[in-house]
């Protein structure tokens, strides 16, 4: 069986599944239960400076987006960092770590943006025997208004500065958690690297309003008739997170910087995808909040089975495997020609492919009187929309035309690899001529 | 959330009945009272079951979905293009649209979508053989063998709006045209409503003392309990412009000629007034009756415990009427109920779902056998002799091999026949048999013995009448 143990910036854990800094990791009770359930590591919910703890709202702090059958697809929250006293958290962290030496225990931190505050908090956590720290530069609500969280994470210079302080005043491995509420994720990652970060973790939550109450005309979650943007997470944000992880993994400036992948990881498959795009491990929150800690069992068995089937013996065999295949649009092969193909035996004749193609795409699917749907190769541009709207998996597939075959749409045979950089319609090609 | 105690086929016939009987017997013995009847009491007897059993057995077969159930069920619809379920519906209800309206929290709009095509959508949601119509065509039936629960979703939407007493239609400006609609069954009601909506004045007449036709008299009680048929008619009449006249019979109280003379158009939705004979020797003895009469009597009897039923009941026929009579015989406490059908089971016009229902309440279905003699003693039936049959290319052949079923009650459910108005004939009436006269429902050519088909024909006749007025 595949070995799932991971060594992430020197921090060992029995599997790559960590719980992210969030409500599930706010106290000893939960973290012990999580470790009992099998989680490889935990990032303890963000600690703040000594003194009176932050307070949370006393009305709803979560909003949601659902799919069919009320499956939770996206969750947003307006909860702040831990609202429990610092010394209670530190005592509990120490107690848990003593009993679970084989698990990773990271402390998430967020204190005001001055060197003294960071030096003080690092001193306070020294004797907990925690394995590392994660700098919370991502929290998009509440704390940002106080000059912390994403207010720091959106300014690369601040990230670099704070990271440098942390590395200066502590020997602990340091992970910098990035906010996605920024236009180019590579900039803060580069700043973290310059500041000496051992790794980055991403993404934190995305600014969001999940819905508007059409009776009270207030955003959800609603507090006394008002609402504010909260941090969005869950399966819905996974594609955004995957892209940002990939951007950092393939950028010349940040290549090789360890990444802890976060954002909608719900199953072993999601985790494997993050890892293939360069994440050394993953952090999970919404899936645990939706289904409980037990889901880690499926993640462990699923990743094991997949790795066995692929002949991978260690997680390092998987990490980064897809990175070389992430490229820019201009390098995509314009001579890769496919056509949609409908498996008539699998087709249940719902006609959604037809409606989608006829109404919104290229009018490339025909419909007979007896509801047989067929692709017209001379119209099909291979957009994939029919595949995406078909309710039956693998009923419609994209079939590649072998080299030399004439594309019925263009009348041209499929040729060797050619991309936009050399395409005659590209103005810059003409300019060079 | 509502607990569905009566979900599925959970009738008080099997497991729980002994628990109900024992204290009943005990108290009767203690008080020196005559012991009540049981399923074992010979001959025709009322009150074969504990009193609680009747209310339970004749309540909703399938209760209305609650909001959560409806939401889950609606989520399964794929919103197909040119959906097969619409094609399969005789009234062409835009099913994907109404289900999407339920899923998005507007059952009121959903109900309107249903009624736009089928004003008796509430009753059809209860009695349609959906497993042979929309739900059979549902692509999820092809995909998983589990169609979207279209019938139950339709009931969810229509019940919700009817429950609020809302009637979402109003009349167009009065046209001055007057139309006579004969028969206040599904076809006549649908025709009358559509005509009233178009601004015509309608006189709706029916020979019985209640409107509704087969909705009121011909449907198993458990399919539309709580007087739903009358409630639906009352709701339908809220549109106004429909003058309902009961106890008026064509040929007795009015003639077709007089109607044609008095009104601008006439619609006949008179159903099938006659029943076929068994053509078996001895069928005139006591205890042999038409299943349609039994079903009608049962529907009109508020206290089902008062209805006498046999211990050994034999139902002859293979359609919905046969199943309704047989199932309800069991629900009244008959010990042995057998449906005997002359052809193979696959030819029974009762749907497979209905057949399964019958078998699950303990009805035995015997196929390929036809009655040859009804045996009586002292003028009352005691048994029926059947011959096995063979269905070949040259028709049905009775074999020499026979068997006898003990019977103290026999229901004939072998089809109904048209009692044509004077001057007309044929097994069915033409869609427009003469100038100014339209027909629809079971009496008309194309009628399929289905409520939903009758509604479609009544509605379409109204459109044709409206068009004939130059509308």
PDB file of N, CA and C in Angstrom, chain B residues 207-208 214 216-219 221 272-276 288-301 307-309 321-322 324-325 328-329 332 409-416:
ATOM      1  N   UNK B 207     -77.135  14.443 -15.317  1.00  0.00           N
ATOM      2  CA  UNK B 207     -78.310  13.660 -14.894  1.00  0.00           C
ATOM      3  C   UNK B 207     -78.257  13.279 -13.420  1.00  0.00           C
ATOM      4  N   UNK B 208     -77.048  13.253 -12.850  1.00  0.00           N
ATOM      5  CA  UNK B 208     -76.942  12.853 -11.436  1.00  0.00           C
ATOM      6  C   UNK B 208     -77.200  14.061 -10.538  1.00  0.00           C
ATOM      7  N   UNK B 214     -67.380  10.652 -13.501  1.00  0.00           N
ATOM      8  CA  UNK B 214     -66.602   9.545 -12.942  1.00  0.00           C
ATOM      9  C   UNK B 214     -65.642  10.007 -11.846  1.00  0.00           C
ATOM     10  N   UNK B 216     -66.504  11.758  -9.466  1.00  0.00           N
ATOM     11  CA  UNK B 216     -67.297  11.645  -8.242  1.00  0.00           C
ATOM     12  C   UNK B 216     -67.766  10.214  -8.013  1.00  0.00           C
ATOM     13  N   UNK B 217     -68.138   9.529  -9.106  1.00  0.00           N
ATOM     14  CA  UNK B 217     -68.793   8.228  -8.945  1.00  0.00           C
ATOM     15  C   UNK B 217     -67.950   7.034  -9.384  1.00  0.00           C
ATOM     16  N   UNK B 218     -66.878   7.274 -10.107  1.00  0.00           N
ATOM     17  CA  UNK B 218     -66.216   6.140 -10.746  1.00  0.00           C
ATOM     18  C   UNK B 218     -64.813   5.849 -10.286  1.00  0.00           C
ATOM     19  N   UNK B 219     -64.351   6.569  -9.265  1.00  0.00           N
ATOM     20  CA  UNK B 219     -62.954   6.402  -8.868  1.00  0.00           C
ATOM     21  C   UNK B 219     -62.888   5.790  -7.478  1.00  0.00           C
ATOM     22  N   UNK B 221     -62.329   5.086  -3.798  1.00  0.00           N
ATOM     23  CA  UNK B 221     -62.442   6.105  -2.745  1.00  0.00           C
ATOM     24  C   UNK B 221     -61.097   6.576  -2.217  1.00  0.00           C
ATOM     25  N   UNK B 272     -70.149   6.791 -20.791  1.00  0.00           N
ATOM     26  CA  UNK B 272     -70.712   5.519 -21.228  1.00  0.00           C
ATOM     27  C   UNK B 272     -71.724   5.074 -20.184  1.00  0.00           C
ATOM     28  N   UNK B 273     -72.984   5.091 -20.569  1.00  0.00           N
ATOM     29  CA  UNK B 273     -74.041   4.842 -19.585  1.00  0.00           C
ATOM     30  C   UNK B 273     -74.398   3.376 -19.412  1.00  0.00           C
ATOM     31  N   UNK B 274     -73.995   2.520 -20.345  1.00  0.00           N
ATOM     32  CA  UNK B 274     -74.387   1.118 -20.266  1.00  0.00           C
ATOM     33  C   UNK B 274     -73.232   0.222 -19.874  1.00  0.00           C
ATOM     34  N   UNK B 275     -73.573  -0.985 -19.446  1.00  0.00           N
ATOM     35  CA  UNK B 275     -72.512  -1.937 -19.117  1.00  0.00           C
ATOM     36  C   UNK B 275     -72.711  -3.215 -19.911  1.00  0.00           C
ATOM     37  N   UNK B 276     -71.617  -3.892 -20.204  1.00  0.00           N
ATOM     38  CA  UNK B 276     -71.695  -5.148 -20.942  1.00  0.00           C
ATOM     39  C   UNK B 276     -72.215  -6.272 -20.052  1.00  0.00           C
ATOM     40  N   UNK B 288     -74.719 -10.747  -7.866  1.00  0.00           N
ATOM     41  CA  UNK B 288     -73.960 -10.421  -9.067  1.00  0.00           C
ATOM     42  C   UNK B 288     -74.336  -8.998  -9.456  1.00  0.00           C
ATOM     43  N   UNK B 289     -73.351  -8.108  -9.500  1.00  0.00           N
ATOM     44  CA  UNK B 289     -73.685  -6.731  -9.866  1.00  0.00           C
ATOM     45  C   UNK B 289     -72.560  -6.088 -10.664  1.00  0.00           C
ATOM     46  N   UNK B 290     -72.905  -4.940 -11.233  1.00  0.00           N
ATOM     47  CA  UNK B 290     -71.903  -4.198 -11.995  1.00  0.00           C
ATOM     48  C   UNK B 290     -70.914  -3.533 -11.051  1.00  0.00           C
ATOM     49  N   UNK B 291     -69.639  -3.677 -11.399  1.00  0.00           N
ATOM     50  CA  UNK B 291     -68.599  -3.088 -10.549  1.00  0.00           C
ATOM     51  C   UNK B 291     -68.742  -1.570 -10.465  1.00  0.00           C
ATOM     52  N   UNK B 292     -69.159  -0.928 -11.578  1.00  0.00           N
ATOM     53  CA  UNK B 292     -69.282   0.534 -11.545  1.00  0.00           C
ATOM     54  C   UNK B 292     -70.315   0.994 -10.515  1.00  0.00           C
ATOM     55  N   UNK B 293     -71.397   0.217 -10.351  1.00  0.00           N
ATOM     56  CA  UNK B 293     -72.409   0.584  -9.347  1.00  0.00           C
ATOM     57  C   UNK B 293     -71.852   0.441  -7.937  1.00  0.00           C
ATOM     58  N   UNK B 294     -71.123  -0.640  -7.739  1.00  0.00           N
ATOM     59  CA  UNK B 294     -70.511  -0.883  -6.429  1.00  0.00           C
ATOM     60  C   UNK B 294     -69.537   0.255  -6.078  1.00  0.00           C
ATOM     61  N   UNK B 295     -68.715   0.638  -7.063  1.00  0.00           N
ATOM     62  CA  UNK B 295     -67.735   1.701  -6.826  1.00  0.00           C
ATOM     63  C   UNK B 295     -68.452   3.021  -6.511  1.00  0.00           C
ATOM     64  N   UNK B 296     -69.527   3.287  -7.259  1.00  0.00           N
ATOM     65  CA  UNK B 296     -70.288   4.522  -7.043  1.00  0.00           C
ATOM     66  C   UNK B 296     -70.926   4.516  -5.655  1.00  0.00           C
ATOM     67  N   UNK B 297     -71.528   3.400  -5.281  1.00  0.00           N
ATOM     68  CA  UNK B 297     -72.186   3.314  -3.976  1.00  0.00           C
ATOM     69  C   UNK B 297     -71.164   3.502  -2.853  1.00  0.00           C
ATOM     70  N   UNK B 298     -70.022   2.861  -3.047  1.00  0.00           N
ATOM     71  CA  UNK B 298     -68.973   2.941  -2.042  1.00  0.00           C
ATOM     72  C   UNK B 298     -68.497   4.387  -1.868  1.00  0.00           C
ATOM     73  N   UNK B 299     -68.337   5.083  -3.011  1.00  0.00           N
ATOM     74  CA  UNK B 299     -67.891   6.476  -2.954  1.00  0.00           C
ATOM     75  C   UNK B 299     -68.902   7.340  -2.212  1.00  0.00           C
ATOM     76  N   UNK B 300     -70.187   7.060  -2.397  1.00  0.00           N
ATOM     77  CA  UNK B 300     -71.217   7.923  -1.817  1.00  0.00           C
ATOM     78  C   UNK B 300     -71.518   7.582  -0.366  1.00  0.00           C
ATOM     79  N   UNK B 301     -71.057   6.428   0.095  1.00  0.00           N
ATOM     80  CA  UNK B 301     -71.342   6.001   1.469  1.00  0.00           C
ATOM     81  C   UNK B 301     -70.305   6.596   2.421  1.00  0.00           C
ATOM     82  N   UNK B 307     -71.234  -0.868   4.586  1.00  0.00           N
ATOM     83  CA  UNK B 307     -71.361  -1.509   3.273  1.00  0.00           C
ATOM     84  C   UNK B 307     -71.186  -3.018   3.377  1.00  0.00           C
ATOM     85  N   UNK B 308     -72.217  -3.779   2.975  1.00  0.00           N
ATOM     86  CA  UNK B 308     -72.048  -5.226   2.992  1.00  0.00           C
ATOM     87  C   UNK B 308     -71.081  -5.656   1.890  1.00  0.00           C
ATOM     88  N   UNK B 309     -70.269  -6.637   2.205  1.00  0.00           N
ATOM     89  CA  UNK B 309     -69.337  -7.170   1.204  1.00  0.00           C
ATOM     90  C   UNK B 309     -69.256  -8.676   1.410  1.00  0.00           C
ATOM     91  N   UNK B 321     -61.457  -0.545 -13.520  1.00  0.00           N
ATOM     92  CA  UNK B 321     -62.680  -0.769 -12.751  1.00  0.00           C
ATOM     93  C   UNK B 321     -62.591  -2.072 -11.979  1.00  0.00           C
ATOM     94  N   UNK B 322     -62.065  -3.099 -12.624  1.00  0.00           N
ATOM     95  CA  UNK B 322     -61.903  -4.395 -11.966  1.00  0.00           C
ATOM     96  C   UNK B 322     -60.965  -4.258 -10.761  1.00  0.00           C
ATOM     97  N   UNK B 324     -60.150  -1.497  -9.089  1.00  0.00           N
ATOM     98  CA  UNK B 324     -60.755  -0.659  -8.048  1.00  0.00           C
ATOM     99  C   UNK B 324     -61.784  -1.439  -7.229  1.00  0.00           C
ATOM    100  N   UNK B 325     -62.588  -2.245  -7.904  1.00  0.00           N
ATOM    101  CA  UNK B 325     -63.603  -3.028  -7.193  1.00  0.00           C
ATOM    102  C   UNK B 325     -62.944  -4.085  -6.317  1.00  0.00           C
ATOM    103  N   UNK B 328     -60.993  -2.506  -3.296  1.00  0.00           N
ATOM    104  CA  UNK B 328     -61.891  -1.971  -2.276  1.00  0.00           C
ATOM    105  C   UNK B 328     -62.676  -3.072  -1.571  1.00  0.00           C
ATOM    106  N   UNK B 329     -62.896  -4.197  -2.235  1.00  0.00           N
ATOM    107  CA  UNK B 329     -63.527  -5.338  -1.562  1.00  0.00           C
ATOM    108  C   UNK B 329     -62.630  -5.815  -0.421  1.00  0.00           C
ATOM    109  N   UNK B 332     -62.659  -3.484   2.450  1.00  0.00           N
ATOM    110  CA  UNK B 332     -63.879  -3.581   3.256  1.00  0.00           C
ATOM    111  C   UNK B 332     -63.883  -4.858   4.098  1.00  0.00           C
ATOM    112  N   UNK B 409     -70.167 -13.016  -3.778  1.00  0.00           N
ATOM    113  CA  UNK B 409     -70.391 -11.747  -4.459  1.00  0.00           C
ATOM    114  C   UNK B 409     -69.554 -11.738  -5.742  1.00  0.00           C
ATOM    115  N   UNK B 410     -70.195 -11.283  -6.822  1.00  0.00           N
ATOM    116  CA  UNK B 410     -69.509 -11.234  -8.120  1.00  0.00           C
ATOM    117  C   UNK B 410     -69.674  -9.829  -8.692  1.00  0.00           C
ATOM    118  N   UNK B 411     -68.532  -9.243  -9.082  1.00  0.00           N
ATOM    119  CA  UNK B 411     -68.598  -7.930  -9.733  1.00  0.00           C
ATOM    120  C   UNK B 411     -68.221  -8.067 -11.195  1.00  0.00           C
ATOM    121  N   UNK B 412     -69.067  -7.495 -12.040  1.00  0.00           N
ATOM    122  CA  UNK B 412     -68.796  -7.504 -13.474  1.00  0.00           C
ATOM    123  C   UNK B 412     -68.108  -6.197 -13.846  1.00  0.00           C
ATOM    124  N   UNK B 413     -66.918  -6.335 -14.402  1.00  0.00           N
ATOM    125  CA  UNK B 413     -66.160  -5.145 -14.806  1.00  0.00           C
ATOM    126  C   UNK B 413     -65.625  -5.372 -16.202  1.00  0.00           C
ATOM    127  N   UNK B 414     -66.547  -5.645 -17.106  1.00  0.00           N
ATOM    128  CA  UNK B 414     -66.121  -6.059 -18.442  1.00  0.00           C
ATOM    129  C   UNK B 414     -66.451  -4.995 -19.475  1.00  0.00           C
ATOM    130  N   UNK B 415     -66.418  -3.775 -19.056  1.00  0.00           N
ATOM    131  CA  UNK B 415     -66.528  -2.685 -20.015  1.00  0.00           C
ATOM    132  C   UNK B 415     -67.896  -2.048 -20.044  1.00  0.00           C
ATOM    133  N   UNK B 416     -67.877  -0.764 -20.451  1.00  0.00           N
ATOM    134  CA  UNK B 416     -69.115  -0.005 -20.522  1.00  0.00           C
ATOM    135  C   UNK B 416     -69.427   0.337 -21.961  1.00  0.00           C
TER     136      UNK B 416
END
